[in-house]
CSV table of C-alpha atoms in Angstrom, one decimal:
chain,number,residue,atom,x,y,z
A,1,MET,CA,-0.1,0.1,0.0
A,2,THR,CA,1.8,3.2,-1.6
A,3,ALA,CA,1.5,6.4,1.4
A,4,SER,CA,-0.9,9.3,-0.1
A,5,PRO,CA,1.0,12.8,-0.6
A,6,THR,CA,-1.1,14.2,1.6
A,7,ARG,CA,-0.6,11.8,4.1
A,8,THR,CA,3.6,12.1,3.7
A,9,GLY,CA,3.1,15.8,3.7
A,10,ARG,CA,1.7,15.9,7.2
A,11,PHE,CA,3.7,13.3,8.5
A,12,ARG,CA,6.7,15.0,7.3
A,13,ARG,CA,5.5,18.2,8.9
A,14,ARG,CA,4.8,16.7,12.0
A,15,THR,CA,8.5,15.5,12.1
A,16,LEU,CA,9.9,18.6,11.2
A,17,SER,CA,7.7,20.1,13.9
A,18,GLY,CA,8.8,18.0,16.7
A,19,LEU,CA,12.6,18.4,15.8
A,20,LEU,CA,12.5,21.8,16.0
A,21,ALA,CA,10.3,21.8,19.7
A,22,LEU,CA,13.5,19.6,20.8
A,23,LEU,CA,16.4,21.7,19.5
A,24,LEU,CA,14.2,24.8,20.9
A,25,ALA,CA,13.2,23.0,24.1
A,26,PRO,CA,16.4,24.3,26.1
A,27,PHE,CA,16.3,27.4,24.7
A,28,ALA,CA,12.6,27.9,26.2
A,29,GLN,CA,13.4,26.3,29.3
A,30,GLY,CA,16.5,28.8,29.8
A,31,ALA,CA,14.2,31.9,28.8
A,32,GLU,CA,11.4,30.6,31.8
A,33,ARG,CA,14.4,29.9,34.4
A,34,GLN,CA,15.4,33.5,34.0
A,35,VAL,CA,12.1,35.0,33.8
A,36,GLU,CA,11.3,33.0,36.9
A,37,ASP,CA,14.5,34.0,38.7
A,38,SER,CA,13.9,37.9,37.8
A,39,LEU,CA,10.8,38.2,39.1
A,40,GLY,CA,13.1,37.5,42.6
A,41,PRO,CA,13.4,41.1,43.5
A,42,LEU,CA,9.5,40.9,43.8
A,43,ALA,CA,9.1,38.2,46.1
A,44,HIS,CA,8.0,39.7,49.1
A,45,LEU,CA,5.1,41.3,47.2
A,46,VAL,CA,3.1,37.9,47.0
A,47,GLY,CA,0.5,37.9,49.6
A,48,HIS,CA,-2.4,39.3,51.3
A,49,TRP,CA,-2.3,42.8,52.2
A,50,GLN,CA,-4.4,45.8,53.9
A,51,VAL,CA,-3.9,49.4,52.2
A,52,LEU,CA,-3.9,52.2,53.6
A,53,THR,CA,-4.1,54.9,51.0
A,54,SER,CA,-3.1,58.5,51.5
A,55,ILE,CA,-3.6,61.4,48.7
A,56,PRO,CA,-2.6,64.9,48.8
A,57,GLY,CA,-5.1,67.6,50.2
A,58,GLU,CA,-5.2,70.9,52.5
A,59,GLY,CA,-2.8,70.5,55.6
A,60,GLY,CA,-1.4,67.4,53.9
A,61,LEU,CA,-1.8,63.7,53.3
A,62,GLN,CA,-5.4,62.5,53.6
A,63,VAL,CA,-5.7,59.0,54.9
A,64,GLY,CA,-8.5,56.7,53.8
A,65,PRO,CA,-10.1,53.3,55.6
A,66,PRO,CA,-7.9,50.4,54.7
A,67,GLY,CA,-8.6,48.9,51.8
A,68,LYS,CA,-7.8,44.8,50.8
A,69,ALA,CA,-5.4,43.6,48.5
A,70,VAL,CA,-4.3,39.6,47.2
A,71,ILE,CA,-1.0,39.1,44.9
A,72,LEU,CA,-0.2,36.1,43.7
A,73,PRO,CA,2.3,33.9,41.4
A,74,ILE,CA,0.7,33.3,38.0
A,75,LEU,CA,1.6,30.8,35.2
A,76,GLY,CA,4.0,28.7,36.8
A,77,GLY,CA,5.8,32.0,38.4
A,78,GLN,CA,6.4,33.5,35.0
A,79,ALA,CA,4.4,36.5,36.2
A,80,LEU,CA,2.3,38.2,39.6
A,81,VAL,CA,-1.2,39.5,39.2
A,82,GLU,CA,-2.6,42.0,41.9
A,83,ASP,CA,-6.4,42.6,42.6
A,84,VAL,CA,-6.9,45.2,45.1
A,85,THR,CA,-9.9,47.0,45.9
A,86,LEU,CA,-8.8,51.0,47.4
A,87,ARG,CA,-10.5,53.3,49.9
A,88,PHE,CA,-10.2,56.6,49.4
A,89,PRO,CA,-11.0,59.8,51.9
A,90,ASP,CA,-14.3,61.0,51.2
A,91,ALA,CA,-14.1,59.1,47.8
A,92,GLU,CA,-15.9,55.6,46.2
A,93,GLY,CA,-14.2,52.8,46.5
A,94,LEU,CA,-11.9,51.9,43.4
A,95,ARG,CA,-11.1,48.2,42.0
A,96,LEU,CA,-7.7,47.5,40.3
A,97,ARG,CA,-5.6,44.6,38.4
A,98,HIS,CA,-2.2,44.8,38.2
A,99,THR,CA,0.2,42.0,36.3
A,100,PHE,CA,4.1,42.1,36.8
A,101,THR,CA,6.3,40.8,34.8
A,102,HIS,CA,10.1,40.8,33.4
A,103,ASP,CA,11.7,41.2,30.1
A,104,PRO,CA,15.1,39.5,31.3
A,105,TYR,CA,16.9,40.2,27.3
A,106,VAL,CA,16.5,44.3,28.0
A,107,ASP,CA,16.3,43.9,31.8
A,108,LEU,CA,13.0,45.8,31.8
A,109,PHE,CA,9.7,45.3,34.2
A,110,ARG,CA,6.6,45.9,32.6
A,111,ILE,CA,3.2,46.3,34.5
A,112,THR,CA,-0.1,46.4,33.4
A,113,ALA,CA,-3.1,48.6,35.1
A,114,ILE,CA,-6.7,48.4,34.3
A,115,ASP,CA,-9.3,49.7,37.3
A,116,ASP,CA,-13.2,49.3,37.1
A,117,ALA,CA,-13.6,53.1,36.7
A,118,SER,CA,-12.0,53.8,33.6
A,119,GLY,CA,-11.6,50.4,31.5
A,120,LEU,CA,-8.4,51.5,30.1
A,121,LEU,CA,-5.4,49.0,29.9
A,122,ASP,CA,-1.9,51.1,31.4
A,123,VAL,CA,1.3,50.0,30.1
A,124,TYR,CA,4.3,51.0,32.2
A,125,GLU,CA,8.4,50.1,31.8
A,126,GLY,CA,11.0,50.5,34.2
A,127,ARG,CA,13.9,49.0,36.4
A,128,PHE,CA,14.6,47.5,39.9
A,129,GLU,CA,17.4,49.6,41.0
A,130,ASP,CA,18.5,50.4,44.6
A,131,GLY,CA,15.3,48.3,46.0
A,132,ARG,CA,13.0,49.6,44.2
A,133,LEU,CA,10.9,48.9,41.5
A,134,GLN,CA,10.2,52.2,39.6
A,135,VAL,CA,8.1,52.5,36.4
A,136,ASP,CA,6.0,54.8,34.0
A,137,ASN,CA,4.0,55.3,30.8
A,138,ILE,CA,6.1,57.5,29.1
A,139,ARG,CA,7.4,55.4,26.5
A,140,ALA,CA,3.5,53.0,25.8
A,141,HIS,CA,2.0,56.6,25.4
A,142,THR,CA,-0.9,55.0,27.7
A,143,PHE,CA,-1.6,58.7,29.2
A,144,SER,CA,-5.3,59.9,30.8
A,145,PRO,CA,-7.1,62.9,29.3
A,146,THR,CA,-8.1,65.4,31.5
A,147,ALA,CA,-11.3,67.6,31.1
A,148,LEU,CA,-9.0,70.5,30.1
A,149,GLY,CA,-7.9,68.8,27.2
A,150,ARG,CA,-4.4,67.7,28.7
A,151,GLU,CA,-2.9,64.4,29.4
A,152,LEU,CA,-2.1,62.9,32.0
A,153,ALA,CA,1.2,60.0,32.9
A,154,PHE,CA,1.7,58.6,35.4
A,155,ARG,CA,4.8,56.8,37.6
A,156,LEU,CA,4.5,53.8,39.7
A,157,ARG,CA,7.2,53.4,42.6
A,158,TRP,CA,7.7,50.0,44.5
A,159,HIS,CA,10.1,50.6,47.8
A,160,GLU,CA,10.8,49.6,51.3
A,161,ILE,CA,9.9,46.4,50.2
A,162,SER,CA,10.1,43.5,53.3
A,163,ALA,CA,8.4,40.6,54.0
A,164,ASP,CA,6.5,42.9,56.8
A,165,GLY,CA,5.0,44.7,53.8
A,166,PHE,CA,6.1,47.6,51.7
A,167,ARG,CA,5.2,51.2,50.1
A,168,PHE,CA,3.7,52.1,46.9
A,169,ASP,CA,3.3,55.5,45.5
A,170,VAL,CA,2.3,57.1,42.7
A,171,PHE,CA,2.8,60.5,40.8
A,172,GLN,CA,1.3,62.4,37.6
A,173,SER,CA,2.4,64.7,35.1
A,174,ASP,CA,0.9,66.9,32.9
A,175,ASP,CA,4.0,68.0,31.0
A,176,GLY,CA,5.6,64.6,29.5
A,177,GLY,CA,7.1,63.4,32.9
A,178,GLU,CA,9.5,66.7,32.7
A,179,SER,CA,8.1,67.2,36.7
A,180,TRP,CA,6.5,64.6,39.0
A,181,ALA,CA,3.9,65.8,41.4
A,182,LEU,CA,2.6,63.1,44.3
A,183,TYR,CA,-0.7,61.4,43.3
A,184,ALA,CA,-1.2,59.2,45.7
A,185,ALA,CA,0.7,57.2,48.4
A,186,GLN,CA,0.0,53.4,49.5
A,187,THR,CA,1.2,51.0,52.5
A,188,TYR,CA,0.7,47.8,52.2
A,189,LEU,CA,0.6,45.8,55.7
A,190,ARG,CA,0.8,41.9,55.7
A,191,ASP,CA,-2.8,41.0,56.3
A,192,SER,CA,-3.6,38.3,59.4
A,193,ASP,CA,-7.0,37.9,58.5
A,194,PRO,CA,-7.4,37.8,54.7
A,195,ALA,CA,-11.1,36.4,54.3
A,196,ASP,CA,-12.1,39.7,53.0
A,197,ALA,CA,-9.2,39.7,50.7
A,198,ALA,CA,-9.8,41.6,47.2
A,199,GLY,CA,-10.3,37.9,45.3
A,200,ASP,CA,-7.7,35.0,44.7
A,201,ALA,CA,-6.1,35.9,41.1
A,202,PRO,CA,-6.9,33.1,38.5
A,203,ASP,CA,-3.4,30.7,37.3
């Protein structure tokens, strides 16, 4: 019985695909290990948290009631995802989701952010240096329009990171990053009772 050209072609394609997968497997596994290892500086971010949000106001920073957050590894440790419910002074709460990834080939962290107010996906890039992660959305140009017709850029900074907590500050700029002003300052404290956390992130 003679094999048909169609069957022969399919067999060859499967064989070539299999050989290619074997040849690339070490590279893929190495890349996975690099990504997992590169997220190491953010290991302390994983867990359930109480979040205190302060915003600038008359007389200094005004502190809102505690919010809740959960940060978990996903995709086998390739990334982190955060679900957080924030409480602001004299304002409604806000639900956000952050994802954290690292590109080892250019040594850049990429953070995405989306909330239930605007529904817009924001993209940030930056580096982990001197014990802090700082990113902004200047290169991605995912700015927020204002009622006055201007655009707001944002800078995010995670610092003072320890096993018990960390600080997260948000800065805004209306001149394309030439100058920055504090938008919000948040303190994350390890939650001993995570029953009412923002919700577990999917794997």
